[in-house]
Amino acid sequence: MSLDIRRLDASQPDFVTQLDALLAWESVSDAQVQATVTGILAEVKHRGDAAVVEYSNRFDHVHAISMAELELGQERLQQALQGLPEEQRQALTTAADRVRRYHEQQKQESWDYREADGTLLGQKVTPMDRVGIYVPGGKAAYPSSVLMNAIPAHVAGVQEIIMVVPTPGGELNELVLAAAAVAGVSRVFTIGGAQAVAALAYGTETVPPVDKIVGPGNIYVATAKRQVFGTVGIDMIAGPSEILVVCDGDTDPDWIAMDLFSQAEHDEDAQAILISPDADFLDRVHSSIERLLPDMQRHEIIRTSLLERAALIHVSDLDEACRVTNRIAPEHLELSVADPQALLPHIRHAGAIFMGRHTSEALGDYCAGPNHVLPTSGTARFSSPLGVYDFQKRSSLIMCSPEGASELGKTASILARGEQLEAHARSAEYRILGDD
Amino acid sequence: MSLDIRRLDASQPDFVTQLDALLAWESVSDAQVQATVTGILAEVKHRGDAAVVEYSNRFDHVHAISMAELELGQERLQQALQGLPEEQRQALTTAADRVRRYHEQQKQESWDYREADGTLLGQKVTPMDRVGIYVPGGKAAYPSSVLMNAIPAHVAGVQEIIMVVPTPGGELNELVLAAAAVAGVSRVFTIGGAQAVAALAYGTETVPPVDKIVGPGNIYVATAKRQVFGTVGIDMIAGPSEILVVCDGDTDPDWIAMDLFSQAEHDEDAQAILISPDADFLDRVHSSIERLLPDMQRHEIIRTSLLERAALIHVSDLDEACRVTNRIAPEHLELSVADPQALLPHIRHAGAIFMGRHTSEALGDYCAGPNHVLPTSGTARFSSPLGVYDFQKRSSLIMCSPEGASELGKTASILARGEQLEAHARSAEYRILGDD
């Protein structure tokens, strides 16, 4: 079979324009979706459980009479875990242990220091009290996503982790429930959509209100999260998944083809890009793609993704590959080269960096340890992987000695009066010590 | 004069309801403002400098012909700094030095660790390339705000800090320009409103596009920031400023009254709350307020703020004061008590904590060192003061040894197949070492 994958050459004068066009992605903000979500949020805010039950019955085709029927107990989660085939249970536990160990390195501690006059300055770090994890139902129900969202919260010290997962047609995903057991989830409600986001943000008679909501969801969930932002914290709204592979030309082209497929199979909008200074290698990977694709279970999704959004980019050398990488700021970056550590100082923007020919991106999705919730669509320029720090917050600490307050008061007074804020100035001046 | 300030008592059965009503705050989302902002963003995105110049002429009543006229050079900033009275220049420099020293403690470093089989895991921390600082013009032009927004970016290692500040009627604020010089701002454009946010987010022929936009602004600026979020990062959208003072009853009531004024003078929506287990002390502070208020320059703003949004709350003891504090999650918290360190472990949610009778909140606004950009409206439950960490981002690092990739590949394969993601599984399986 022949597959017409886009080829770009960084030496062409219009390369940057072509690259920007390739990367362009705008999520559609639909007025109808906005209005529907606004209505659902208002109903749940005012009518609580009753509204959540009604929407769940309507959208998920379940037949609940009360919220009590839409909660799963810890014993149900344990039952799911124990019911897994040994191999799956072991893999889930191994993955959770590795993710936990990595994230423990991210935990931030309080600090303070004292100045010569006894004044103490510092920062107190505390976990959030309670957070909500949204887990999609149906086909996109990924147990790995439960681990990646819940474990950082657990490591941060969050006392209550509330998970919501819709059960379209009443269907439960045992792997997802098992992952919740392994990840330390406190309570699980089988609700989804904007109504679940509303329940978590505002609280109902049964669902306690949380401080932050994380996790992926469809356009209704994403829109609801945006609307409740401010009442609660939210994580980034993710775009389609992307991979950028930089290869020197010496990795098995089948490996690279499969790495590109592993992004493309997520959905038709996913983006897979390969950059190499070796034009022949681009051809060889192209051949591997054409040969391997027909046998893939998700070959239709992969084909559409590759045709619509993929590119094979030729560059003059690996330095240029790094410059193009920084412009793309990819979610996933594979440095499939002989000496990845030599390139690392030149990489400024990437969600996660997979170094060396053996480090396939798929390892990071499940069990290497780092989080698989990563900034998409170039947002790695200014944002970070989901982490423990997303479930901790900081309070500044200031404790002035009388002498310290007196000295600082003089400076504050001058600046406050420069801003015409007299009460600020006088409040500081009260603490200036007399000469007596 | 007599002033009717709200009194609450935590022992009353409806206390929580009354407290929630007191704290309720919703920013108005006006469809007209939304539409205006959407139009301005689109114009600047497509027509660049020309649109920015037109909007600046129209909204700021300036008479610019090109963007070149709307940029100030470094020499102009230095001129502003040198032109200040010695006392002001000294105060500004002292404040900047202290803010810089505190924020240097926040800088996060890259880390990594190696596992037994040689696999390396870690996190690379990098500064953003370029950020934008919005500074309001006119009355609300605060030089302290320039320091607090620009210095953390500078400490983070951001190479280009672009400041925008509108000049309504052409009026420049010398203190603001001097603060820009002290804080390490790279370039200053005298533009504001949604058009300035658009120029920073999308870039124009003259204004380079930034990765993140921070700083306070009016409703047009806040709406524009929300709309460009995703293209660039933004900071929190701030609500009205608030102070919560917890006092044991032994601080000079005039000091406490002035501390409350120092929030109330910001604007009519600002909120000042005092909590004490000493009912007589609440009376004494009330008397101080009535006595001190008439002489204040901003007495009308303060009066409105106190009447509309202030409260004096009686509690049974300091433990209860801490519980009420956590429910409020205040932006600024003063612990005006004999032993503030004894209370600290009980405080879970607050933007900044000012400890001891001598530590007035105003010191933190200008020169104590910690940032004065703090989470408002209860968002301290899930967010933090602006800091160096807001201008750094992280990339996960994963470099597997062949043996490590082989072992991880087995786990990843099982989990990927559990999620019906075959390409993920095969990509991992390629790296499983044979028995030979």
PDB file of C-alpha atoms in Angstrom, chain B residues 67-261:
ATOM      1  CA  MET B  67       4.110  51.390  16.996  1.00  0.00           C
ATOM      2  CA  ALA B  68       7.613  52.847  17.150  1.00  0.00           C
ATOM      3  CA  GLU B  69       6.126  55.823  18.987  1.00  0.00           C
ATOM      4  CA  LEU B  70       4.586  53.463  21.520  1.00  0.00           C
ATOM      5  CA  GLU B  71       7.838  51.923  22.697  1.00  0.00           C
ATOM      6  CA  LEU B  72      10.073  53.357  25.421  1.00  0.00           C
ATOM      7  CA  GLY B  73      13.797  52.647  25.349  1.00  0.00           C
ATOM      8  CA  GLN B  74      15.957  51.556  28.281  1.00  0.00           C
ATOM      9  CA  GLU B  75      17.429  55.051  28.523  1.00  0.00           C
ATOM     10  CA  ARG B  76      13.930  56.424  29.202  1.00  0.00           C
ATOM     11  CA  LEU B  77      13.504  53.933  32.072  1.00  0.00           C
ATOM     12  CA  GLN B  78      16.904  54.852  33.520  1.00  0.00           C
ATOM     13  CA  GLN B  79      16.002  58.521  33.190  1.00  0.00           C
ATOM     14  CA  ALA B  80      12.843  57.903  35.222  1.00  0.00           C
ATOM     15  CA  LEU B  81      14.854  56.112  37.903  1.00  0.00           C
ATOM     16  CA  GLN B  82      17.501  58.821  38.106  1.00  0.00           C
ATOM     17  CA  GLY B  83      14.855  61.524  38.141  1.00  0.00           C
ATOM     18  CA  LEU B  84      13.193  60.225  41.328  1.00  0.00           C
ATOM     19  CA  PRO B  85      13.740  61.929  44.682  1.00  0.00           C
ATOM     20  CA  GLU B  86      16.621  60.157  46.450  1.00  0.00           C
ATOM     21  CA  GLU B  87      14.296  58.796  49.151  1.00  0.00           C
ATOM     22  CA  GLN B  88      11.970  57.140  46.613  1.00  0.00           C
ATOM     23  CA  ARG B  89      14.802  55.739  44.533  1.00  0.00           C
ATOM     24  CA  GLN B  90      16.350  54.260  47.664  1.00  0.00           C
ATOM     25  CA  ALA B  91      13.033  52.746  48.802  1.00  0.00           C
ATOM     26  CA  LEU B  92      12.404  51.224  45.381  1.00  0.00           C
ATOM     27  CA  THR B  93      15.885  49.685  45.259  1.00  0.00           C
ATOM     28  CA  THR B  94      15.629  48.348  48.804  1.00  0.00           C
ATOM     29  CA  ALA B  95      12.257  46.780  48.034  1.00  0.00           C
ATOM     30  CA  ALA B  96      13.518  45.234  44.787  1.00  0.00           C
ATOM     31  CA  ASP B  97      16.586  43.774  46.519  1.00  0.00           C
ATOM     32  CA  ARG B  98      14.481  42.183  49.246  1.00  0.00           C
ATOM     33  CA  VAL B  99      11.919  40.807  46.807  1.00  0.00           C
ATOM     34  CA  ARG B 100      14.746  39.358  44.687  1.00  0.00           C
ATOM     35  CA  ARG B 101      16.438  37.723  47.683  1.00  0.00           C
ATOM     36  CA  TYR B 102      13.214  36.041  48.833  1.00  0.00           C
ATOM     37  CA  HIS B 103      12.312  34.816  45.364  1.00  0.00           C
ATOM     38  CA  GLU B 104      15.757  33.319  44.801  1.00  0.00           C
ATOM     39  CA  GLN B 105      14.749  30.740  47.437  1.00  0.00           C
ATOM     40  CA  GLN B 106      11.894  29.625  45.182  1.00  0.00           C
ATOM     41  CA  LYS B 107      13.999  28.735  42.200  1.00  0.00           C
ATOM     42  CA  GLN B 108      13.597  25.078  41.323  1.00  0.00           C
ATOM     43  CA  GLU B 109      16.446  22.995  40.014  1.00  0.00           C
ATOM     44  CA  SER B 110      16.530  20.034  37.678  1.00  0.00           C
ATOM     45  CA  TRP B 111      16.993  16.627  39.272  1.00  0.00           C
ATOM     46  CA  ASP B 112      17.452  13.042  38.228  1.00  0.00           C
ATOM     47  CA  TYR B 113      18.228   9.630  39.667  1.00  0.00           C
ATOM     48  CA  ARG B 114      19.506   6.340  38.315  1.00  0.00           C
ATOM     49  CA  GLU B 115      17.998   2.955  38.923  1.00  0.00           C
ATOM     50  CA  ALA B 116      19.996  -0.220  39.451  1.00  0.00           C
ATOM     51  CA  ASP B 117      19.767  -1.257  35.790  1.00  0.00           C
ATOM     52  CA  GLY B 118      21.108   2.115  34.616  1.00  0.00           C
ATOM     53  CA  THR B 119      17.777   3.700  33.721  1.00  0.00           C
ATOM     54  CA  LEU B 120      17.748   7.454  34.368  1.00  0.00           C
ATOM     55  CA  LEU B 121      14.611   9.298  35.480  1.00  0.00           C
ATOM     56  CA  GLY B 122      14.371  12.980  36.235  1.00  0.00           C
ATOM     57  CA  GLN B 123      12.935  16.362  35.625  1.00  0.00           C
ATOM     58  CA  LYS B 124      14.521  19.210  33.721  1.00  0.00           C
ATOM     59  CA  VAL B 125      13.510  22.701  34.842  1.00  0.00           C
ATOM     60  CA  THR B 126      13.773  25.568  32.363  1.00  0.00           C
ATOM     61  CA  PRO B 127      12.637  29.187  32.361  1.00  0.00           C
ATOM     62  CA  MET B 128      10.109  30.413  29.836  1.00  0.00           C
ATOM     63  CA  ASP B 129      11.706  32.241  26.917  1.00  0.00           C
ATOM     64  CA  ARG B 130       9.670  35.431  26.989  1.00  0.00           C
ATOM     65  CA  VAL B 131       6.864  36.738  29.212  1.00  0.00           C
ATOM     66  CA  GLY B 132       4.557  39.752  29.223  1.00  0.00           C
ATOM     67  CA  ILE B 133       3.760  41.906  32.242  1.00  0.00           C
ATOM     68  CA  TYR B 134       0.536  43.905  32.131  1.00  0.00           C
ATOM     69  CA  VAL B 135       0.633  47.079  34.232  1.00  0.00           C
ATOM     70  CA  PRO B 136      -2.530  49.161  34.536  1.00  0.00           C
ATOM     71  CA  GLY B 137      -2.292  52.848  33.684  1.00  0.00           C
ATOM     72  CA  GLY B 138      -3.858  55.842  35.312  1.00  0.00           C
ATOM     73  CA  LYS B 139      -4.804  55.740  38.992  1.00  0.00           C
ATOM     74  CA  ALA B 140      -4.091  52.060  39.548  1.00  0.00           C
ATOM     75  CA  ALA B 141      -0.510  52.252  38.204  1.00  0.00           C
ATOM     76  CA  TYR B 142       1.437  50.731  41.047  1.00  0.00           C
ATOM     77  CA  PRO B 143       5.233  50.535  40.858  1.00  0.00           C
ATOM     78  CA  SER B 144       5.155  47.798  43.502  1.00  0.00           C
ATOM     79  CA  SER B 145       3.119  45.707  41.076  1.00  0.00           C
ATOM     80  CA  VAL B 146       5.897  46.032  38.466  1.00  0.00           C
ATOM     81  CA  LEU B 147       8.429  44.715  40.972  1.00  0.00           C
ATOM     82  CA  MET B 148       6.203  41.850  42.119  1.00  0.00           C
ATOM     83  CA  ASN B 149       5.414  40.650  38.594  1.00  0.00           C
ATOM     84  CA  ALA B 150       8.759  41.191  36.876  1.00  0.00           C
ATOM     85  CA  ILE B 151      11.270  40.129  39.540  1.00  0.00           C
ATOM     86  CA  PRO B 152      10.088  36.489  39.818  1.00  0.00           C
ATOM     87  CA  ALA B 153      10.361  36.201  36.015  1.00  0.00           C
ATOM     88  CA  HIS B 154      13.842  37.710  36.123  1.00  0.00           C
ATOM     89  CA  VAL B 155      14.951  35.381  38.920  1.00  0.00           C
ATOM     90  CA  ALA B 156      13.552  32.418  36.963  1.00  0.00           C
ATOM     91  CA  GLY B 157      15.923  33.302  34.155  1.00  0.00           C
ATOM     92  CA  VAL B 158      13.392  34.544  31.607  1.00  0.00           C
ATOM     93  CA  GLN B 159      15.476  36.219  28.899  1.00  0.00           C
ATOM     94  CA  GLU B 160      12.911  38.749  27.687  1.00  0.00           C
ATOM     95  CA  ILE B 161      10.390  40.507  29.908  1.00  0.00           C
ATOM     96  CA  ILE B 162       8.002  42.657  27.889  1.00  0.00           C
ATOM     97  CA  MET B 163       5.991  45.215  29.851  1.00  0.00           C
ATOM     98  CA  VAL B 164       2.865  46.933  28.581  1.00  0.00           C
ATOM     99  CA  VAL B 165       1.368  49.940  30.334  1.00  0.00           C
ATOM    100  CA  PRO B 166      -1.288  52.205  28.835  1.00  0.00           C
ATOM    101  CA  THR B 167      -0.867  55.968  29.042  1.00  0.00           C
ATOM    102  CA  PRO B 168      -4.376  57.405  29.117  1.00  0.00           C
ATOM    103  CA  GLY B 169      -4.139  60.888  27.681  1.00  0.00           C
ATOM    104  CA  GLY B 170      -0.411  60.349  27.194  1.00  0.00           C
ATOM    105  CA  GLU B 171       0.324  60.440  30.919  1.00  0.00           C
ATOM    106  CA  LEU B 172       3.387  58.451  32.012  1.00  0.00           C
ATOM    107  CA  ASN B 173       3.950  57.375  35.613  1.00  0.00           C
ATOM    108  CA  GLU B 174       7.628  57.952  36.439  1.00  0.00           C
ATOM    109  CA  LEU B 175       7.593  55.585  39.426  1.00  0.00           C
ATOM    110  CA  VAL B 176       6.279  52.783  37.233  1.00  0.00           C
ATOM    111  CA  LEU B 177       9.022  53.345  34.654  1.00  0.00           C
ATOM    112  CA  ALA B 178      11.641  53.504  37.404  1.00  0.00           C
ATOM    113  CA  ALA B 179      10.332  50.221  38.820  1.00  0.00           C
ATOM    114  CA  ALA B 180      10.677  48.657  35.356  1.00  0.00           C
ATOM    115  CA  ALA B 181      14.327  49.734  35.287  1.00  0.00           C
ATOM    116  CA  VAL B 182      14.978  48.261  38.732  1.00  0.00           C
ATOM    117  CA  ALA B 183      13.109  45.005  38.025  1.00  0.00           C
ATOM    118  CA  GLY B 184      14.972  44.058  34.852  1.00  0.00           C
ATOM    119  CA  VAL B 185      12.221  44.647  32.278  1.00  0.00           C
ATOM    120  CA  SER B 186      13.574  44.222  28.709  1.00  0.00           C
ATOM    121  CA  ARG B 187      11.143  46.308  26.643  1.00  0.00           C
ATOM    122  CA  VAL B 188       8.214  48.615  27.445  1.00  0.00           C
ATOM    123  CA  PHE B 189       5.275  49.372  25.175  1.00  0.00           C
ATOM    124  CA  THR B 190       2.831  52.109  26.193  1.00  0.00           C
ATOM    125  CA  ILE B 191      -0.239  50.150  25.192  1.00  0.00           C
ATOM    126  CA  GLY B 192      -3.026  48.655  27.278  1.00  0.00           C
ATOM    127  CA  GLY B 193      -6.445  47.032  27.250  1.00  0.00           C
ATOM    128  CA  ALA B 194      -7.406  43.956  25.250  1.00  0.00           C
ATOM    129  CA  GLN B 195      -5.235  45.191  22.360  1.00  0.00           C
ATOM    130  CA  ALA B 196      -2.103  44.940  24.503  1.00  0.00           C
ATOM    131  CA  VAL B 197      -3.044  41.428  25.630  1.00  0.00           C
ATOM    132  CA  ALA B 198      -3.620  40.457  21.995  1.00  0.00           C
ATOM    133  CA  ALA B 199      -0.277  41.927  20.894  1.00  0.00           C
ATOM    134  CA  LEU B 200       1.535  39.937  23.602  1.00  0.00           C
ATOM    135  CA  ALA B 201      -0.340  36.714  22.876  1.00  0.00           C
ATOM    136  CA  TYR B 202      -0.143  36.699  19.070  1.00  0.00           C
ATOM    137  CA  GLY B 203       2.765  39.041  18.436  1.00  0.00           C
ATOM    138  CA  THR B 204       2.739  41.874  15.874  1.00  0.00           C
ATOM    139  CA  GLU B 205       5.399  43.241  13.527  1.00  0.00           C
ATOM    140  CA  THR B 206       6.865  45.117  16.511  1.00  0.00           C
ATOM    141  CA  VAL B 207       5.686  43.342  19.664  1.00  0.00           C
ATOM    142  CA  PRO B 208       7.159  39.841  20.019  1.00  0.00           C
ATOM    143  CA  PRO B 209       4.764  37.058  21.082  1.00  0.00           C
ATOM    144  CA  VAL B 210       5.242  35.909  24.690  1.00  0.00           C
ATOM    145  CA  ASP B 211       4.721  32.568  26.404  1.00  0.00           C
ATOM    146  CA  LYS B 212       2.818  33.849  29.430  1.00  0.00           C
ATOM    147  CA  ILE B 213       0.999  37.050  30.424  1.00  0.00           C
ATOM    148  CA  VAL B 214       0.755  38.136  34.064  1.00  0.00           C
ATOM    149  CA  GLY B 215      -0.438  41.203  35.904  1.00  0.00           C
ATOM    150  CA  PRO B 216      -3.687  42.837  36.958  1.00  0.00           C
ATOM    151  CA  GLY B 217      -6.089  44.761  34.736  1.00  0.00           C
ATOM    152  CA  ASN B 218      -9.650  45.895  34.308  1.00  0.00           C
ATOM    153  CA  ILE B 219     -12.505  43.707  33.073  1.00  0.00           C
ATOM    154  CA  TYR B 220     -11.414  44.041  29.411  1.00  0.00           C
ATOM    155  CA  VAL B 221      -7.904  42.923  30.262  1.00  0.00           C
ATOM    156  CA  ALA B 222      -9.136  40.038  32.430  1.00  0.00           C
ATOM    157  CA  THR B 223     -11.562  38.909  29.718  1.00  0.00           C
ATOM    158  CA  ALA B 224      -8.841  39.105  27.067  1.00  0.00           C
ATOM    159  CA  LYS B 225      -6.474  37.062  29.232  1.00  0.00           C
ATOM    160  CA  ARG B 226      -9.122  34.362  29.673  1.00  0.00           C
ATOM    161  CA  GLN B 227      -9.675  34.275  25.910  1.00  0.00           C
ATOM    162  CA  VAL B 228      -5.991  33.938  24.965  1.00  0.00           C
ATOM    163  CA  PHE B 229      -5.367  31.293  27.645  1.00  0.00           C
ATOM    164  CA  GLY B 230      -4.105  28.216  25.848  1.00  0.00           C
ATOM    165  CA  THR B 231      -2.238  30.230  23.218  1.00  0.00           C
ATOM    166  CA  VAL B 232      -0.221  31.590  26.151  1.00  0.00           C
ATOM    167  CA  GLY B 233      -0.182  30.928  29.868  1.00  0.00           C
ATOM    168  CA  ILE B 234      -1.849  33.409  32.219  1.00  0.00           C
ATOM    169  CA  ASP B 235      -1.821  34.024  35.960  1.00  0.00           C
ATOM    170  CA  MET B 236      -4.926  33.849  38.144  1.00  0.00           C
ATOM    171  CA  ILE B 237      -7.735  36.312  37.426  1.00  0.00           C
ATOM    172  CA  ALA B 238      -7.830  38.241  40.705  1.00  0.00           C
ATOM    173  CA  GLY B 239     -10.959  39.197  42.612  1.00  0.00           C
ATOM    174  CA  PRO B 240     -11.179  42.075  45.109  1.00  0.00           C
ATOM    175  CA  SER B 241      -8.416  42.238  47.708  1.00  0.00           C
ATOM    176  CA  GLU B 242      -9.104  40.850  51.200  1.00  0.00           C
ATOM    177  CA  ILE B 243      -7.572  40.831  54.658  1.00  0.00           C
ATOM    178  CA  LEU B 244      -8.441  38.631  57.601  1.00  0.00           C
ATOM    179  CA  VAL B 245      -7.013  39.652  60.957  1.00  0.00           C
ATOM    180  CA  VAL B 246      -7.041  37.153  63.814  1.00  0.00           C
ATOM    181  CA  CYS B 247      -6.311  38.965  67.080  1.00  0.00           C
ATOM    182  CA  ASP B 248      -6.158  37.717  70.664  1.00  0.00           C
ATOM    183  CA  GLY B 249      -7.288  41.131  71.899  1.00  0.00           C
ATOM    184  CA  ASP B 250      -3.914  42.469  73.019  1.00  0.00           C
ATOM    185  CA  THR B 251      -2.829  44.464  69.960  1.00  0.00           C
ATOM    186  CA  ASP B 252      -3.399  48.230  69.907  1.00  0.00           C
ATOM    187  CA  PRO B 253      -6.906  48.552  68.400  1.00  0.00           C
ATOM    188  CA  ASP B 254      -5.755  51.544  66.323  1.00  0.00           C
ATOM    189  CA  TRP B 255      -3.164  49.316  64.643  1.00  0.00           C
ATOM    190  CA  ILE B 256      -5.808  46.755  63.766  1.00  0.00           C
ATOM    191  CA  ALA B 257      -8.229  49.407  62.513  1.00  0.00           C
ATOM    192  CA  MET B 258      -5.542  50.811  60.217  1.00  0.00           C
ATOM    193  CA  ASP B 259      -4.650  47.317  58.969  1.00  0.00           C
ATOM    194  CA  LEU B 260      -8.303  46.819  58.044  1.00  0.00           C
ATOM    195  CA  PHE B 261      -8.323  50.229  56.322  1.00  0.00           C
TER     196      PHE B 261
END
